[in-house]
Amino acid sequence: MSDSLMAPAGGGSAAGPQKSGRGLLLGAYFDFIRIRFLTMLAYRVNYYSGILIYTLNIGVNYFTWKAIYGGGESLGGFTGAQMTTYVAVSWMARAFYFNNLDREISTDIRDGSIAIQFIRPYNYVLVKMMQGLGEGLFRFLMLMIPGMAIAMLLFPVQLPTELSSWAGFLTMLFFSFLINSQINVLTGLSAFFVENNEGVMRMKRVIVDLFSGLIVPISLFPGWLSKVLEVLPFQAITYLPGSVFTGRVQGTGIWSVLGIQVIWFLILLLPIIALYRAARKRLFVQGG
Amino acid sequence: MNAIEVQDLRKTFKVQKNREGLKGAFADLFKRQYSEVTAVKDIHFTIPQGEICGYIGENGAGKSTTIKMLTGILVPTSGSVKVGGYVPYLERERFVQEIGVVFGQRSQLWWDIGVIESFQLLRKVYRVPEQDFRKRLDELVERLALQDLLNRPVRKLSLGQRMRCELVAALLHNPAILFLDEPTIGLDIVVKSEIRDFLRDMNREHGTTILLTTHDLQDIEALCSRVIMLDDGRIIYDGGLEELKQRWGTGVEVQFQFGTPTKLPQLEQWSAEMPVSWTAENELGAKVWIPRDLNVSDLLAKVVGKADITDIKIIETNTDDIVRSIYQSGSAEKPAEQTAADQDGKEAVHV
């Protein structure tokens, strides 16, 4: 992947150095993706157990929902078959968008290694996002695809056959990653302001898993709560893409779902920039 | 031209106060109390290009805080900093292209990947053209003998090996100014002197300006023509190392070994008109303390002809002692009239 991107812009003309300079930095950002990918691959046991855990999670949720449905026709607009697919798809999507950027950032801040990050001519948050993407790509290729294959053998999961659904889903999945990582970055940066942000991180994790619709689809929440969740960013992580992929949202509705994701991505940039700026001012490197 | 200009630089941290007891802990839950700690108090100095300057002080004196402000990591509370023509915290990304930084206690290499991969990544991060990078890397690798380490993962390196790699990492983009925060901490004597030689050569060949904090005064003696000494956030000495020794080194100690027993009163009588003080170690050994303004040879002339001397050793006050006594007194300003009075105190250090 990186080889084509890092190819040196040979024979630099007058305008050359500037351009190749920017190209090099871009190459560096792509390298962060590649290196994280390779690092993940190096921890083999984690990898195999990951496939198992994701398949188990789908299984547990599948049987739970099967019991809840019993003989019933539909719940919150989901048929039993749709629910099965929804569960499988949302766990698989989670494999891609999930990362520990919040923990990584707050560790950097708390042990003071953030100092090293600030002596380099790059943007720290962007580098973290790239590393998160490397992790996401690893999970997507090495966990999600094999995990999904196993899940399809074991449970009656129905995936759409049209190419457009897939293209739409993958695009939305990328935005799920962006929004979830933005929330993680915000959570991580909070370590600048509170001495111990362990509680904040745990709260974030529960909120994202619950309010994104991973555990229970949002349409099953009480009316007032789903109204509230509709104006929060979490539904854009799991529930909305999942609804599209299971065929509950179709046609032009798909565009509005994508639009909601794009809007949340843009909105969440603002607090990150504000927090990063404020953090720079009050940065206090631990350990002298 | 000045590489570093610092004026009235101040950094204040807000530190959380934890109140005592259960009641205090509950009170903290609702309303935090903060106290302000000033780590650097309105310091002022300039460092010309090409100088190697030592920045010393006790733990907590504010050295690292200063370095962090100079490298753009921390934003100063007040005052102005200019490094290589940049205001570090304002134009951080552009500024850090021009400097190299080594923190002895933190690694800037990536733990999980090979050394050479870390270098390649840094090449891209710092936007160094491939040819320049090759040339520079070959030079550094040869100079620091890293050939065998390049393909090893960083986590498998020893501290000495890692520190040499850290130096390469900080220098790959050929910075004009190099900041070293305790670069020799925890290293053995061989690696220490290798690193010192290397830094001296760097300074001579490339004119690299170096600002170095250390607790090892041998680093200072080997490298620095100038020392800035910090105590409790204030600069208490800024000047040449030789001057510091002259001003604070109170004198020279000479040790004698005699062939035949020689009595102390005898020795004192020979040097009666000189303000020196003798101490006997045993019958065959004695040492004499000579204040700096006296000539050692004058004293030797008085003793050598008369006593049966088998060995003479002259011991200069070393920098360690000087710095220790300055830390203890908290000031490098030594009023002239106090010099004599200080004598006894200083002697205690030597005995």
XYZ file of C-alpha atoms in Angstrom:
639
model
C 0.000 0.000 0.000
C 2.608 2.454 1.056
C 5.093 1.635 -1.663
C 3.247 3.542 -4.327
C 2.600 6.425 -1.962
C 6.071 6.795 -0.620
C 7.765 6.670 -4.012
C 10.257 9.514 -3.949
C 9.413 12.305 -6.355
C 12.642 11.863 -8.266
C 14.303 14.614 -10.311
C 12.938 17.460 -8.238
C 12.494 20.577 -10.345
C 12.151 24.112 -8.993
C 8.680 23.382 -7.697
C 9.763 19.869 -6.752
C 10.975 20.080 -3.162
C 7.825 21.763 -1.852
C 5.568 19.268 -3.508
C 7.550 16.171 -2.647
C 7.845 17.514 0.890
C 4.104 17.483 1.281
C 3.995 14.108 -0.430
C 6.473 12.769 2.084
C 4.391 13.888 5.036
C 1.333 12.317 3.458
C 3.422 9.184 3.012
C 4.255 9.349 6.709
C 0.569 9.502 7.622
C -0.070 6.433 5.459
C 2.859 4.719 7.113
C 1.149 5.120 10.465
C -1.749 3.102 9.053
C 0.580 0.450 7.668
C 2.707 0.158 10.793
C -0.300 -0.173 13.087
C -1.675 -2.846 10.768
C 1.576 -4.807 10.898
C 1.878 -4.388 14.648
C -1.616 -5.789 15.134
C -0.717 -8.709 12.915
C 2.283 -9.468 15.100
C 0.065 -10.258 18.062
C -1.358 -13.489 16.756
C -3.171 -14.787 19.824
C -5.103 -11.535 20.103
C -6.121 -12.027 16.534
C -7.503 -15.540 16.822
C -9.280 -14.833 20.069
C -10.745 -11.737 18.427
C -12.518 -13.815 15.774
C -13.861 -16.088 18.458
C -15.088 -13.233 20.646
C -16.905 -11.509 17.813
C -18.590 -14.747 16.705
C -19.588 -15.450 20.303
C -21.029 -11.966 20.722
C -23.142 -12.419 17.638
C -24.254 -15.835 18.882
C -25.262 -14.572 22.314
C -27.217 -11.696 20.840
C -28.800 -13.924 18.226
C -30.130 -16.409 20.761
C -31.266 -13.642 23.110
C -33.272 -12.010 20.366
C -34.636 -15.350 19.206
C -35.954 -15.948 22.719
C -37.456 -12.452 22.887
C -39.202 -12.836 19.566
C -40.502 -16.319 20.410
C -43.234 -16.761 17.822
C -43.825 -13.026 17.446
C -43.895 -11.320 14.096
C -42.067 -8.067 14.558
C -40.681 -5.773 17.229
C -40.034 -2.061 16.728
C -40.328 -2.517 12.988
C -37.807 -5.366 12.909
C -38.793 -8.834 11.799
C -36.931 -11.733 13.388
C -34.833 -12.237 10.261
C -34.013 -8.537 10.041
C -32.976 -8.541 13.662
C -30.573 -11.416 13.108
C -28.954 -9.589 10.242
C -28.941 -6.322 12.196
C -27.135 -7.962 15.132
C -24.535 -9.586 12.900
C -23.971 -6.450 10.873
C -23.670 -4.120 13.844
C -21.135 -6.324 15.591
C -19.175 -6.631 12.426
C -19.280 -2.889 11.888
C -18.038 -2.463 15.426
C -14.973 -4.512 14.511
C -14.035 -1.778 12.090
C -14.966 1.403 13.915
C -13.908 0.322 17.386
C -10.511 1.452 18.645
C -8.771 2.421 21.854
C -7.707 5.904 20.822
C -9.217 7.361 23.998
C -7.031 5.131 26.138
C -3.937 5.675 24.000
C -4.279 9.442 24.087
C -4.915 9.645 27.800
C -1.959 7.325 28.456
C 0.256 9.605 26.358
C -0.956 12.561 28.373
C -0.714 10.956 31.763
C 2.741 9.431 31.402
C 4.083 12.514 29.654
C 5.066 10.887 26.369
C 2.851 13.501 24.700
C 5.997 15.678 24.863
C 7.605 13.503 22.185
C 4.516 13.937 20.019
C 4.764 17.698 20.173
C 8.377 17.887 18.987
C 7.429 16.345 15.661
C 6.207 18.342 12.696
C 2.872 16.600 12.407
C -0.576 16.842 13.818
C -0.923 14.560 16.806
C -4.665 14.006 16.494
C -4.352 13.196 12.812
C -1.608 10.671 13.525
C -3.821 9.034 16.136
C -6.707 8.862 13.661
C -4.392 7.193 11.156
C -3.304 4.639 13.715
C -6.944 4.014 14.536
C -7.610 3.499 10.833
C -4.754 0.985 10.647
C -6.313 -0.886 13.521
C -9.749 -0.656 11.917
C -8.494 -1.975 8.582
C -6.806 -4.854 10.330
C -9.985 -5.799 12.161
C -12.051 -5.306 9.024
C -9.919 -7.607 6.891
C -8.759 -10.113 9.455
C -11.648 -10.225 11.931
C -14.773 -8.934 10.306
C -14.615 -10.911 7.073
C -13.730 -14.301 8.583
C -16.069 -13.633 11.525
C -18.906 -12.790 9.180
C -18.255 -15.942 7.181
C -18.506 -18.047 10.337
C -21.621 -16.185 11.480
C -23.289 -16.811 8.126
C -22.646 -20.519 8.418
C -24.099 -20.702 11.910
C -26.993 -18.251 11.839
C -29.550 -17.266 9.190
C -27.922 -13.942 8.317
C -29.143 -12.414 5.065
C -26.856 -9.955 3.383
C -28.014 -7.758 0.519
C -26.945 -8.713 -2.952
C -27.017 -5.328 -4.719
C -23.697 -3.682 -5.214
C -25.139 -0.264 -4.292
C -26.067 -1.426 -0.782
C -22.542 -2.619 -0.260
C -20.998 0.572 -1.567
C -23.339 2.591 0.625
C -22.602 0.456 3.647
C -18.844 0.680 3.257
C -19.019 4.456 2.877
C -21.181 4.709 5.965
C -18.905 2.353 7.807
C -16.032 4.724 7.161
C -18.033 7.576 8.640
C -18.937 5.366 11.614
C -15.219 4.995 12.142
C -14.647 8.745 11.855
C -17.425 9.682 14.278
C -16.543 7.015 16.810
C -12.838 7.969 16.640
C -13.720 11.629 17.064
C -15.641 10.773 20.217
C -12.649 8.719 21.376
C -10.252 11.592 20.682
C -12.462 13.956 22.676
C -12.590 11.467 25.535
C -8.827 10.989 25.407
C -8.075 14.710 25.330
C -10.159 15.135 28.464
C -7.140 13.736 30.316
C -5.604 17.188 29.937
C -8.318 18.619 32.122
C -9.099 15.945 34.685
C -6.326 14.211 36.523
C -7.858 10.783 36.061
C -10.223 10.293 33.158
C -10.744 6.564 33.688
C -14.362 7.215 34.667
C -14.976 9.376 31.635
C -13.608 6.639 29.389
C -15.769 3.929 30.923
C -18.852 6.086 30.730
C -18.117 6.835 27.096
C -17.775 3.168 26.292
C -21.111 2.225 27.843
C -22.849 5.202 26.261
C -21.505 4.429 22.798
C -22.379 0.717 22.990
C -25.868 1.421 24.288
C -26.887 4.607 22.495
C -25.388 3.693 19.157
C -27.900 0.876 18.931
C -25.329 -1.901 19.140
C -26.986 -3.720 22.003
C -30.595 -2.713 21.371
C -31.778 -1.071 18.130
C -32.855 2.495 18.805
C -36.379 1.923 17.498
C -36.939 -0.371 20.489
C -36.167 2.332 23.052
C -39.072 4.191 24.681
C -40.399 6.947 22.443
C -38.977 9.886 24.383
C -35.512 8.312 24.526
C -35.350 7.519 20.828
C -36.371 11.148 20.213
C -33.412 12.257 22.327
C -31.044 9.790 20.660
C -32.028 11.065 17.248
C -30.314 14.364 17.986
C -27.160 12.754 19.411
C -24.207 11.551 17.325
C -24.184 7.971 18.644
C -26.929 6.615 16.359
C -24.770 7.581 13.388
C -22.194 5.026 14.486
C -24.190 1.785 14.402
C -27.924 2.214 14.118
C -28.165 4.263 10.940
C -25.709 2.268 8.800
C -27.201 -0.955 10.162
C -30.699 0.174 9.176
C -29.562 0.831 5.652
C -27.771 -2.468 5.334
C -30.698 -4.499 6.624
C -32.928 -2.822 4.075
C -35.121 -0.919 6.562
C -34.031 2.370 5.053
C -34.060 2.478 1.271
C -33.906 4.826 -1.707
C -33.427 8.483 -0.961
C -33.470 7.693 2.750
C -29.953 6.348 2.315
C -28.737 9.787 1.288
C -30.230 11.421 4.341
C -28.556 8.828 6.569
C -25.228 9.576 4.936
C -25.963 13.286 5.288
C -26.528 12.902 9.041
C -23.159 11.172 9.339
C -21.347 13.851 7.368
C -22.958 16.581 9.465
C -21.938 14.891 12.710
C -18.415 14.424 11.419
C -18.188 18.152 10.696
C -19.826 19.205 13.962
C -17.500 17.008 16.025
C -14.453 18.619 14.444
C -15.240 21.830 16.311
C -14.936 20.589 19.910
C -11.801 18.647 18.954
C -10.126 21.785 17.611
C -11.271 23.806 20.612
C -10.161 21.180 23.121
C -6.805 20.675 21.381
C -6.132 24.420 21.444
C -7.131 24.770 25.071
C -5.044 21.718 25.919
C -1.951 23.199 24.296
C -2.258 26.174 26.613
C -2.573 24.237 29.806
C -0.469 21.263 28.895
C 1.336 20.032 31.937
C 3.833 17.337 31.147
C 3.846 14.819 33.943
C 7.125 13.708 35.376
C 9.002 16.968 34.855
C 23.288 35.710 15.352
C 21.616 34.273 18.404
C 20.202 30.798 18.191
C 18.162 31.172 21.363
C 16.793 34.341 22.918
C 14.849 34.211 26.148
C 13.407 37.212 27.933
C 11.516 37.381 31.225
C 10.342 33.850 30.650
C 7.907 32.555 33.229
C 5.866 29.396 33.581
C 3.234 28.884 36.219
C 1.415 25.619 36.736
C -1.892 25.181 38.483
C -1.589 22.276 40.847
C -4.546 20.514 42.391
C -4.589 20.537 46.155
C -5.882 17.434 47.860
C -7.453 18.223 51.187
C -6.889 15.893 54.066
C -9.165 13.216 55.413
C -12.558 11.925 54.372
C -14.160 15.317 54.831
C -11.520 16.890 52.662
C -11.994 14.250 49.983
C -15.732 14.971 49.898
C -15.091 18.684 49.767
C -12.700 18.078 46.848
C -15.471 16.251 45.005
C -17.501 19.412 44.800
C -15.005 22.193 44.837
C -11.406 21.770 43.901
C -8.728 23.940 45.330
C -5.726 24.857 43.273
C -2.409 26.311 44.140
C -0.049 27.959 41.725
C 3.492 26.768 41.334
C 5.954 28.887 39.420
C 8.498 26.561 37.860
C 10.437 29.178 35.897
C 10.689 32.699 37.236
C 11.388 35.452 34.722
C 14.636 34.086 33.357
C 16.698 35.806 30.756
C 19.514 34.517 28.532
C 20.741 34.330 24.964
C 22.767 31.620 23.299
C 24.737 32.472 20.161
C 24.857 30.109 17.212
C 27.356 27.302 17.461
C 27.684 27.350 21.226
C 27.384 24.330 23.496
C 25.699 25.501 26.646
C 25.159 23.449 29.771
C 21.927 23.992 31.655
C 22.241 22.664 35.156
C 20.367 22.703 38.404
C 18.931 20.413 41.030
C 15.873 18.275 40.421
C 12.841 20.521 40.200
C 14.883 23.644 39.511
C 12.955 24.242 36.281
C 15.398 22.895 33.685
C 12.999 20.574 31.913
C 10.234 23.156 31.989
C 12.547 25.621 30.267
C 13.541 23.058 27.631
C 9.883 22.273 27.033
C 9.123 25.927 26.458
C 12.127 26.295 24.154
C 11.009 23.303 22.087
C 7.413 24.456 21.728
C 5.888 21.752 23.903
C 4.777 24.146 26.629
C 3.284 27.574 26.179
C 4.958 30.140 28.470
C 2.846 31.979 31.013
C 4.636 35.206 30.173
C 7.821 36.492 28.603
C 9.251 35.867 25.172
C 11.144 32.988 23.594
C 12.778 32.985 20.210
C 14.591 29.923 18.921
C 16.189 29.903 15.489
C 14.062 32.907 14.571
C 10.782 31.222 15.523
C 8.442 31.671 18.433
C 8.264 27.960 19.270
C 4.702 27.593 20.558
C 3.168 29.772 17.835
C 4.570 28.031 14.775
C 5.158 24.656 16.296
C 4.950 22.465 13.204
C 7.279 24.642 11.148
C 9.601 25.348 14.044
C 10.251 21.743 15.059
C 11.596 21.063 11.550
C 14.595 23.145 12.565
C 15.408 21.572 15.899
C 16.387 18.193 17.241
C 15.394 17.016 20.695
C 16.556 14.080 22.793
C 14.867 13.295 26.078
C 17.078 10.867 27.955
C 14.095 9.460 29.807
C 11.702 9.064 26.908
C 12.104 7.286 23.607
C 11.146 8.908 20.350
C 11.547 5.713 18.378
C 8.577 3.451 17.796
C 8.726 0.542 20.188
C 7.373 -2.190 17.926
C 9.197 -1.570 14.675
C 12.794 -1.904 13.527
C 15.268 0.919 14.038
C 15.648 1.522 10.316
C 11.875 1.623 9.899
C 11.671 4.266 12.607
C 14.284 6.292 10.748
C 12.413 5.902 7.464
C 9.235 7.080 9.125
C 11.026 10.075 10.606
C 12.438 10.844 7.175
C 8.904 11.226 5.890
C 7.662 13.060 8.957
C 10.469 15.596 8.609
C 10.213 15.627 4.816
C 13.882 14.850 4.191
C 14.660 14.050 0.530
C 15.832 10.486 -0.012
C 19.376 11.422 -1.124
C 20.027 13.739 1.817
C 18.617 11.110 4.114
C 20.886 8.339 2.766
C 23.976 10.487 3.047
C 23.172 11.655 6.526
C 22.144 8.233 7.761
C 25.321 6.591 6.446
C 27.399 9.252 8.131
C 25.625 8.904 11.470
C 25.476 5.129 11.386
C 29.185 4.901 10.739
C 30.064 7.512 13.319
C 27.993 5.856 16.044
C 28.653 2.259 14.907
C 25.015 1.283 14.506
C 25.356 -1.038 11.488
C 24.315 -4.153 13.397
C 21.391 -2.547 15.150
C 19.455 -1.199 12.207
C 17.190 -4.176 11.696
C 16.438 -4.868 15.321
C 13.177 -3.810 16.926
C 13.677 -0.899 19.307
C 12.386 -2.850 22.280
C 15.305 -5.282 21.927
C 18.018 -2.611 22.239
C 20.054 -1.944 25.341
C 19.875 1.534 26.832
C 23.239 2.516 25.363
C 22.283 1.260 21.929
C 18.937 2.946 22.137
C 20.424 6.262 23.158
C 22.749 6.250 20.165
C 19.746 5.562 17.940
C 17.836 8.385 19.647
C 20.653 10.744 18.708
C 20.437 9.665 15.080
C 16.665 10.097 15.169
C 17.057 13.634 16.477
C 19.674 14.537 13.870
C 18.362 12.967 10.674
C 16.822 16.218 9.488
C 20.064 18.072 10.175
C 18.745 20.535 12.757
C 20.687 23.701 13.507
C 19.793 23.565 17.177
C 19.883 20.485 19.341
C 18.226 20.167 22.755
C 19.397 17.380 24.998
C 17.558 16.686 28.213
C 19.762 14.412 30.319
C 21.168 12.517 27.339
C 23.629 10.432 29.333
C 21.341 9.384 32.163
C 21.810 5.746 33.115
C 24.566 5.081 30.583
C 27.881 3.399 31.277
C 31.110 5.316 31.095
C 32.078 4.051 27.637
C 28.821 5.049 25.993
C 28.871 8.356 27.841
C 32.229 9.305 26.464
C 31.266 8.081 22.980
C 28.252 10.336 23.046
C 30.287 13.275 24.309
C 32.862 12.836 21.524
C 30.096 12.599 19.006
C 28.392 15.773 20.202
C 31.639 17.685 20.201
C 32.326 16.626 16.610
C 28.783 17.546 15.572
C 29.279 20.976 17.031
C 32.623 21.458 15.349
C 31.739 20.106 11.922
C 28.193 21.356 11.493
C 28.184 24.300 13.877
C 25.198 22.797 15.687
C 24.080 24.841 18.660
C 23.545 22.546 21.628
C 21.665 23.172 24.845
C 22.162 20.360 27.277
C 20.721 19.638 30.697
C 22.483 17.103 32.825
C 23.267 16.006 36.328
C 26.579 14.589 35.216
C 29.051 17.418 35.473
C 31.558 15.489 33.424
C 29.249 16.091 30.480
C 29.580 19.776 31.183
C 33.342 19.656 31.562
C 33.765 17.669 28.385
C 31.440 19.737 26.228
C 30.425 23.117 27.491
C 32.231 26.383 27.348
C 29.328 28.001 29.087
C 27.070 27.042 31.946
C 23.705 28.367 33.035
C 22.828 27.333 36.552
C 19.255 27.320 37.732
C 17.925 27.213 41.253
C 14.257 27.320 42.178
C 13.299 28.730 38.790
C 15.900 31.494 38.740
C 19.236 31.717 37.001
C 21.936 31.916 39.640
C 24.926 31.683 37.359
C 25.469 32.308 33.671
C 29.003 32.324 32.355
C 32.080 30.342 31.477
C 32.909 27.084 33.173
C 36.458 28.244 33.849
C 35.153 31.412 35.477
C 32.870 29.379 37.655
C 35.798 27.287 38.779
C 37.912 30.364 39.375
C 35.239 32.097 41.332
C 34.104 29.130 43.341
C 37.043 26.797 43.318
C 38.541 27.964 46.543
C 41.964 26.552 46.065
C 44.154 23.588 45.442
C 44.998 20.687 47.650
C 48.463 19.177 47.582
C 49.146 15.752 49.043
C 52.634 14.771 50.142
C 54.111 11.378 50.831
C 57.311 11.489 52.860
C 60.211 9.044 53.002
C 60.883 9.785 56.656
C 58.341 10.744 59.337
C 57.654 14.458 59.182
C 55.825 16.308 61.927
C 52.994 18.736 61.288
C 54.484 21.643 63.311
C 57.624 21.304 61.215
C 55.652 21.672 58.003
C 53.688 24.594 59.357
C 56.869 26.330 60.326
C 58.362 25.998 56.855
C 55.363 27.707 55.321
C 54.779 30.051 58.227
C 54.298 33.256 56.224
C 51.727 31.681 53.862
C 47.985 31.412 54.722
C 47.829 27.683 54.088
C 46.499 24.959 56.332
C 48.110 21.591 56.864
C 46.514 18.349 57.928
C 48.404 15.202 58.754
C 47.114 11.914 57.443
C 49.730 9.812 59.231
C 53.439 10.045 59.969
C 54.391 9.727 56.332
C 51.573 11.641 54.738
C 50.173 15.159 54.933
C 48.091 17.449 52.817
C 48.005 21.178 52.497
C 45.205 23.496 51.406
C 46.357 26.418 49.269
C 43.927 29.284 48.515
C 43.503 30.112 44.858
C 45.376 33.426 44.988
C 48.590 31.730 46.065
C 51.018 30.014 43.761
C 51.371 26.290 44.284
C 54.999 26.421 43.223
C 55.807 28.960 45.975
C 54.715 26.494 48.575
C 56.452 23.588 46.913
C 59.658 25.600 46.847
C 59.474 25.954 50.603
C 58.927 22.286 51.295
C 60.690 20.365 48.553
C 64.260 21.165 49.530
C 63.744 20.477 53.210
C 61.619 17.356 53.456
C 62.268 13.866 52.139
C 59.409 13.676 49.645
C 58.547 10.487 47.761
C 55.347 11.635 46.050
C 53.374 14.812 45.392
C 49.792 14.944 44.178
C 48.002 18.171 43.235
C 44.219 18.056 43.400
C 42.076 20.792 41.840
C 38.664 21.437 43.277
C 36.419 19.571 40.900
C 33.235 20.905 39.405
C 31.140 18.489 41.411
C 32.265 20.069 44.639
C 31.779 23.554 43.312
C 28.298 22.873 42.096
C 27.374 21.066 45.280
C 28.381 23.999 47.386
C 26.514 26.406 45.129
C 23.373 24.273 45.347
C 23.755 24.233 49.110
C 24.045 27.975 49.387
C 21.435 28.601 46.692
C 23.409 31.385 45.064
C 26.428 31.752 42.858
C 26.970 35.319 43.950
C 29.868 35.190 46.295
C 30.668 38.513 47.932
C 34.411 39.113 48.146
C 34.482 39.738 51.888
C 32.851 36.405 52.482
C 35.571 34.478 50.711
C 37.692 34.051 53.782
C 34.755 33.185 55.989
C 33.631 30.586 53.485
C 36.962 28.902 53.661
C 36.118 26.710 56.619
C 32.830 25.661 55.172
C 34.468 24.744 51.916
C 37.162 22.793 53.616
C 34.576 20.604 55.216
C 33.582 19.499 51.754
C 37.118 18.455 51.034
C 37.959 16.587 54.161
